[in-house]
Every structure is written in structure tokens, then in C-alpha cells.
C-alpha positions as protocol buffer text, in pm:
chain_id: "A"
residue {
  index: 1
  type: MET
  ca { x: 0 y: 0 z: 0 }
}
residue {
  index: 2
  type: GLU
  ca { x: 143 y: 337 z: -103 }
}
residue {
  index: 3
  type: SER
  ca { x: 142 y: 642 z: 118 }
}
residue {
  index: 4
  type: SER
  ca { x: -86 y: 926 z: 12 }
}
residue {
  index: 5
  type: ARG
  ca { x: 193 y: 1172 z: 96 }
}
residue {
  index: 6
  type: ALA
  ca { x: 399 y: 1047 z: -198 }
}
residue {
  index: 7
  type: THR
  ca { x: 177 y: 1242 z: -440 }
}
residue {
  index: 8
  type: THR
  ca { x: 144 y: 1616 z: -479 }
}
residue {
  index: 9
  type: ARG
  ca { x: -149 y: 1759 z: -295 }
}
residue {
  index: 10
  type: ARG
  ca { x: -384 y: 1985 z: -483 }
}
residue {
  index: 11
  type: HIS
  ca { x: -463 y: 2332 z: -353 }
}
residue {
  index: 12
  type: LEU
  ca { x: -817 y: 2380 z: -230 }
}
residue {
  index: 13
  type: PRO
  ca { x: -982 y: 2710 z: -330 }
}
residue {
  index: 14
  type: THR
  ca { x: -1118 y: 2752 z: 23 }
}
residue {
  index: 15
  type: SER
  ca { x: -774 y: 2715 z: 184 }
}
residue {
  index: 16
  type: PRO
  ca { x: -641 y: 3020 z: 373 }
}
residue {
  index: 17
  type: PHE
  ca { x: -285 y: 2934 z: 259 }
}
residue {
  index: 18
  type: LYS
  ca { x: -133 y: 3048 z: -69 }
}
residue {
  index: 19
  type: PRO
  ca { x: -55 y: 2780 z: -328 }
}
residue {
  index: 20
  type: ARG
  ca { x: 311 y: 2692 z: -367 }
}
residue {
  index: 21
  type: GLU
  ca { x: 462 y: 2852 z: -676 }
}
residue {
  index: 22
  type: PRO
  ca { x: 760 y: 2691 z: -851 }
}
residue {
  index: 23
  type: ASP
  ca { x: 1092 y: 2877 z: -849 }
}
residue {
  index: 24
  type: PRO
  ca { x: 1159 y: 3073 z: -1170 }
}
residue {
  index: 25
  type: ILE
  ca { x: 1410 y: 2913 z: -1408 }
}
residue {
  index: 26
  type: LYS
  ca { x: 1743 y: 3095 z: -1415 }
}
residue {
  index: 27
  type: VAL
  ca { x: 1863 y: 3201 z: -1760 }
}
residue {
  index: 28
  type: PHE
  ca { x: 2233 y: 3253 z: -1835 }
}
residue {
  index: 29
  type: GLU
  ca { x: 2417 y: 3395 z: -2137 }
}
residue {
  index: 30
  type: VAL
  ca { x: 2772 y: 3337 z: -2259 }
}
residue {
  index: 31
  type: GLY
  ca { x: 3007 y: 3576 z: -2078 }
}
residue {
  index: 32
  type: ASP
  ca { x: 2794 y: 3616 z: -1763 }
}
residue {
  index: 33
  type: ARG
  ca { x: 2994 y: 3628 z: -1440 }
}
residue {
  index: 34
  type: VAL
  ca { x: 2860 y: 3377 z: -1187 }
}
residue {
  index: 35
  type: SER
  ca { x: 2926 y: 3258 z: -835 }
}
residue {
  index: 36
  type: HIS
  ca { x: 2910 y: 2887 z: -754 }
}
residue {
  index: 37
  type: ASP
  ca { x: 2847 y: 2783 z: -392 }
}
residue {
  index: 38
  type: LYS
  ca { x: 3135 y: 2535 z: -391 }
}
residue {
  index: 39
  type: GLU
  ca { x: 3370 y: 2632 z: -679 }
}
residue {
  index: 40
  type: GLY
  ca { x: 3369 y: 3013 z: -642 }
}
residue {
  index: 41
  type: LEU
  ca { x: 3371 y: 3277 z: -916 }
}
residue {
  index: 42
  type: GLY
  ca { x: 3353 y: 3190 z: -1283 }
}
residue {
  index: 43
  type: ARG
  ca { x: 3232 y: 3291 z: -1627 }
}
residue {
  index: 44
  type: ILE
  ca { x: 2976 y: 3114 z: -1849 }
}
residue {
  index: 45
  type: SER
  ca { x: 3160 y: 2974 z: -2152 }
}
residue {
  index: 46
  type: SER
  ca { x: 2871 y: 2794 z: -2325 }
}
residue {
  index: 47
  type: VAL
  ca { x: 2496 y: 2745 z: -2282 }
}
residue {
  index: 48
  type: ASP
  ca { x: 2299 y: 2432 z: -2375 }
}
residue {
  index: 49
  type: GLY
  ca { x: 1954 y: 2591 z: -2382 }
}
residue {
  index: 50
  type: GLU
  ca { x: 1779 y: 2564 z: -2046 }
}
residue {
  index: 51
  type: VAL
  ca { x: 1936 y: 2223 z: -1981 }
}
residue {
  index: 52
  type: ALA
  ca { x: 2294 y: 2302 z: -1875 }
}
residue {
  index: 53
  type: VAL
  ca { x: 2576 y: 2557 z: -1881 }
}
residue {
  index: 54
  type: VAL
  ca { x: 2954 y: 2520 z: -1890 }
}
residue {
  index: 55
  type: VAL
  ca { x: 3137 y: 2745 z: -1644 }
}
residue {
  index: 56
  type: ASP
  ca { x: 3506 y: 2838 z: -1668 }
}
residue {
  index: 57
  type: PHE
  ca { x: 3650 y: 2886 z: -1318 }
}
residue {
  index: 58
  type: GLY
  ca { x: 3995 y: 2982 z: -1445 }
}
residue {
  index: 59
  type: GLY
  ca { x: 4312 y: 2780 z: -1464 }
}
residue {
  index: 60
  type: GLY
  ca { x: 4155 y: 2542 z: -1716 }
}
residue {
  index: 61
  type: ARG
  ca { x: 3884 y: 2428 z: -1473 }
}
residue {
  index: 62
  type: LEU
  ca { x: 3563 y: 2380 z: -1671 }
}
residue {
  index: 63
  type: MET
  ca { x: 3249 y: 2248 z: -1508 }
}
residue {
  index: 64
  type: ARG
  ca { x: 2915 y: 2154 z: -1662 }
}
residue {
  index: 65
  type: VAL
  ca { x: 2625 y: 2253 z: -1437 }
}
residue {
  index: 66
  type: ALA
  ca { x: 2284 y: 2105 z: -1514 }
}
residue {
  index: 67
  type: ALA
  ca { x: 1949 y: 2269 z: -1447 }
}
residue {
  index: 68
  type: PRO
  ca { x: 1803 y: 2359 z: -1202 }
}
residue {
  index: 69
  type: PHE
  ca { x: 2087 y: 2595 z: -1122 }
}
residue {
  index: 70
  type: TYR
  ca { x: 2050 y: 2607 z: -743 }
}
residue {
  index: 71
  type: LYS
  ca { x: 2422 y: 2655 z: -679 }
}
residue {
  index: 72
  type: LEU
  ca { x: 2478 y: 2929 z: -941 }
}
residue {
  index: 73
  type: ASP
  ca { x: 2406 y: 3298 z: -894 }
}
residue {
  index: 74
  type: THR
  ca { x: 2461 y: 3580 z: -1144 }
}
residue {
  index: 75
  type: LEU
  ca { x: 2687 y: 3863 z: -1030 }
}
């Protein structure tokens, strides 16, 4: 028997609480300066649509970061 909590609950119109809204998708462009929570400062070197970005952290360190971009922030 599966738990009913495993599914997403629907929002009732009579509820006094606001419905949960999804986080907006971050959009990056080539050349944008970014900050990564673990790796530090870098620059976007290529963008694969809304799927992933490649970040150059200097010294030949390239890292592909897939969406959702929780650990990346634009400077």
C-alpha cells in the first residue's frame, strides 16, 4: 500500500494558505559572471539551452552545471 503523501497535494480554493509557486528558471548567457556555492567565481563559456551551462573557473577548470541551477548565482 502506497502512502498518500507520496503524491502532490492539490490546492483547495477555500484554503487560507497560498498555493506553492515553482521557483523561476534561471537564464544565463555566454560571458555572464557567476558565483558557484562550492567552486567560487567563474564565467559562463557555453549554454545548452535551459538544460545546462559550462562554467570556466579559471586555470583550465571547466564544469558543466545542469538545471536547475540552485548553486549558481549571477553577479
